[in-house]
């Protein structure tokens, strides 16, 4: 099996587990789902390494989020709710770090 096929299987598994978990979580809205899907896509594009490096503007475009306040609220909530680990960089030229929780 090639690397790309393996990444598709792993990302599909992460997405499936995420959707199973959020189905019973009333705090999660469609915007959280869209952002999580975009982050997973970007993670796969970067080769599926342990940590995703991403700038807010990159994710916002794909997730159709126009406000940076909304983006930061959603990503912080996904972190607080235990769906991913978010390490903001606080520097414009340095990407934030995101790790998916795979349990």
PDB file of C-alpha atoms in Angstrom:
ATOM      1  CA  UNK A   1       0.000   0.000   0.000  1.00  0.00           C
ATOM      2  CA  UNK A   2       1.423   3.400  -0.937  1.00  0.00           C
ATOM      3  CA  UNK A   3       1.736   6.396   1.396  1.00  0.00           C
ATOM      4  CA  UNK A   4      -1.231   8.271  -0.103  1.00  0.00           C
ATOM      5  CA  UNK A   5      -3.556   5.283   0.331  1.00  0.00           C
ATOM      6  CA  UNK A   6      -2.413   4.829   3.931  1.00  0.00           C
ATOM      7  CA  UNK A   7      -3.083   8.505   4.683  1.00  0.00           C
ATOM      8  CA  UNK A   8      -6.592   8.260   3.227  1.00  0.00           C
ATOM      9  CA  UNK A   9      -7.352   5.295   5.471  1.00  0.00           C
ATOM     10  CA  UNK A  10      -5.950   7.001   8.580  1.00  0.00           C
ATOM     11  CA  UNK A  11      -7.696  10.324   7.892  1.00  0.00           C
ATOM     12  CA  UNK A  12     -10.946   8.471   7.195  1.00  0.00           C
ATOM     13  CA  UNK A  13     -10.558   6.676  10.519  1.00  0.00           C
ATOM     14  CA  UNK A  14      -9.873   9.948  12.377  1.00  0.00           C
ATOM     15  CA  UNK A  15     -12.902  11.587  10.752  1.00  0.00           C
ATOM     16  CA  UNK A  16     -15.120   8.592  11.512  1.00  0.00           C
ATOM     17  CA  UNK A  17     -14.112   8.562  15.197  1.00  0.00           C
ATOM     18  CA  UNK A  18     -14.578  12.330  15.424  1.00  0.00           C
ATOM     19  CA  UNK A  19     -18.080  12.121  13.939  1.00  0.00           C
ATOM     20  CA  UNK A  20     -18.990   9.275  16.299  1.00  0.00           C
ATOM     21  CA  UNK A  21     -17.886  11.368  19.283  1.00  0.00           C
ATOM     22  CA  UNK A  22     -19.571  14.617  18.254  1.00  0.00           C
ATOM     23  CA  UNK A  23     -22.897  12.981  17.418  1.00  0.00           C
ATOM     24  CA  UNK A  24     -23.789  13.142  21.122  1.00  0.00           C
ATOM     25  CA  UNK A  25     -22.127  16.497  21.846  1.00  0.00           C
ATOM     26  CA  UNK A  26     -24.629  19.392  21.758  1.00  0.00           C
ATOM     27  CA  UNK A  27     -21.784  21.948  21.876  1.00  0.00           C
ATOM     28  CA  UNK A  28     -20.627  21.058  18.359  1.00  0.00           C
ATOM     29  CA  UNK A  29     -22.135  22.926  15.406  1.00  0.00           C
ATOM     30  CA  UNK A  30     -21.694  22.693  11.649  1.00  0.00           C
ATOM     31  CA  UNK A  31     -18.839  25.228  11.749  1.00  0.00           C
ATOM     32  CA  UNK A  32     -16.827  22.936  14.050  1.00  0.00           C
ATOM     33  CA  UNK A  33     -17.406  20.042  11.650  1.00  0.00           C
ATOM     34  CA  UNK A  34     -16.276  22.073   8.649  1.00  0.00           C
ATOM     35  CA  UNK A  35     -13.162  23.349  10.381  1.00  0.00           C
ATOM     36  CA  UNK A  36     -12.201  19.883  11.611  1.00  0.00           C
ATOM     37  CA  UNK A  37     -12.606  18.478   8.081  1.00  0.00           C
ATOM     38  CA  UNK A  38     -10.411  21.243   6.640  1.00  0.00           C
ATOM     39  CA  UNK A  39      -7.723  20.656   9.263  1.00  0.00           C
ATOM     40  CA  UNK A  40      -7.780  16.939   8.512  1.00  0.00           C
ATOM     41  CA  UNK A  41      -7.433  17.622   4.771  1.00  0.00           C
ATOM     42  CA  UNK A  42      -4.469  19.942   5.362  1.00  0.00           C
ATOM     43  CA  UNK A  43      -2.878  17.372   7.681  1.00  0.00           C
ATOM     44  CA  UNK A  44      -3.156  14.756   4.946  1.00  0.00           C
ATOM     45  CA  UNK A  45      -1.704  17.157   2.357  1.00  0.00           C
ATOM     46  CA  UNK A  46       1.291  17.755   4.635  1.00  0.00           C
ATOM     47  CA  UNK A  47       2.044  14.054   4.716  1.00  0.00           C
ATOM     48  CA  UNK A  48       0.164  13.046   7.857  1.00  0.00           C
ATOM     49  CA  UNK A  49       2.983  13.747  10.265  1.00  0.00           C
ATOM     50  CA  UNK A  50       2.194  13.888  13.962  1.00  0.00           C
ATOM     51  CA  UNK A  51       1.715  17.669  14.006  1.00  0.00           C
ATOM     52  CA  UNK A  52      -0.125  19.848  11.497  1.00  0.00           C
ATOM     53  CA  UNK A  53       1.443  23.259  10.908  1.00  0.00           C
ATOM     54  CA  UNK A  54      -1.135  25.762   9.689  1.00  0.00           C
ATOM     55  CA  UNK A  55      -1.858  29.471   9.549  1.00  0.00           C
ATOM     56  CA  UNK A  56      -5.362  30.610  10.482  1.00  0.00           C
ATOM     57  CA  UNK A  57      -5.862  32.296   7.104  1.00  0.00           C
ATOM     58  CA  UNK A  58      -5.244  28.988   5.277  1.00  0.00           C
ATOM     59  CA  UNK A  59      -7.894  27.140   7.240  1.00  0.00           C
ATOM     60  CA  UNK A  60     -10.362  30.022   7.176  1.00  0.00           C
ATOM     61  CA  UNK A  61     -10.481  30.119   3.365  1.00  0.00           C
ATOM     62  CA  UNK A  62     -11.298  26.421   3.008  1.00  0.00           C
ATOM     63  CA  UNK A  63     -13.701  26.338   5.970  1.00  0.00           C
ATOM     64  CA  UNK A  64     -15.524  29.437   4.673  1.00  0.00           C
ATOM     65  CA  UNK A  65     -14.902  31.314   7.918  1.00  0.00           C
ATOM     66  CA  UNK A  66     -14.636  35.051   7.327  1.00  0.00           C
ATOM     67  CA  UNK A  67     -13.922  36.248  10.857  1.00  0.00           C
ATOM     68  CA  UNK A  68     -10.669  35.500  12.653  1.00  0.00           C
ATOM     69  CA  UNK A  69     -12.568  35.774  15.936  1.00  0.00           C
ATOM     70  CA  UNK A  70     -14.885  32.976  14.820  1.00  0.00           C
ATOM     71  CA  UNK A  71     -11.967  30.821  13.681  1.00  0.00           C
ATOM     72  CA  UNK A  72     -10.132  31.235  16.978  1.00  0.00           C
ATOM     73  CA  UNK A  73     -13.277  30.540  19.001  1.00  0.00           C
ATOM     74  CA  UNK A  74     -13.952  27.339  17.045  1.00  0.00           C
ATOM     75  CA  UNK A  75     -10.383  26.041  17.210  1.00  0.00           C
ATOM     76  CA  UNK A  76     -10.147  26.840  20.943  1.00  0.00           C
ATOM     77  CA  UNK A  77     -13.437  25.028  21.555  1.00  0.00           C
ATOM     78  CA  UNK A  78     -12.294  21.938  19.646  1.00  0.00           C
ATOM     79  CA  UNK A  79      -9.194  22.007  21.855  1.00  0.00           C
ATOM     80  CA  UNK A  80     -11.158  22.548  25.090  1.00  0.00           C
ATOM     81  CA  UNK A  81     -13.655  19.810  24.211  1.00  0.00           C
ATOM     82  CA  UNK A  82     -10.821  17.322  23.668  1.00  0.00           C
ATOM     83  CA  UNK A  83     -11.081  16.748  19.913  1.00  0.00           C
ATOM     84  CA  UNK A  84      -7.606  18.073  19.091  1.00  0.00           C
ATOM     85  CA  UNK A  85      -4.603  19.754  20.689  1.00  0.00           C
ATOM     86  CA  UNK A  86      -4.078  23.341  19.538  1.00  0.00           C
ATOM     87  CA  UNK A  87      -0.875  25.252  20.161  1.00  0.00           C
ATOM     88  CA  UNK A  88      -1.225  28.814  18.874  1.00  0.00           C
ATOM     89  CA  UNK A  89       1.977  30.503  17.758  1.00  0.00           C
ATOM     90  CA  UNK A  90       0.979  34.151  18.386  1.00  0.00           C
ATOM     91  CA  UNK A  91       3.399  35.149  15.600  1.00  0.00           C
ATOM     92  CA  UNK A  92       2.245  36.064  12.093  1.00  0.00           C
ATOM     93  CA  UNK A  93       5.141  34.302  10.375  1.00  0.00           C
ATOM     94  CA  UNK A  94       5.017  31.137  12.458  1.00  0.00           C
ATOM     95  CA  UNK A  95       2.281  28.552  11.932  1.00  0.00           C
ATOM     96  CA  UNK A  96       0.191  27.224  14.790  1.00  0.00           C
ATOM     97  CA  UNK A  97       0.488  23.528  15.659  1.00  0.00           C
ATOM     98  CA  UNK A  98      -2.390  21.079  15.767  1.00  0.00           C
ATOM     99  CA  UNK A  99      -2.427  17.419  16.765  1.00  0.00           C
ATOM    100  CA  UNK A 100      -5.435  15.171  16.374  1.00  0.00           C
ATOM    101  CA  UNK A 101      -6.451  13.099  19.376  1.00  0.00           C
ATOM    102  CA  UNK A 102      -6.624   9.560  18.010  1.00  0.00           C
ATOM    103  CA  UNK A 103      -8.215   7.599  20.862  1.00  0.00           C
TER     104      UNK A 103
END
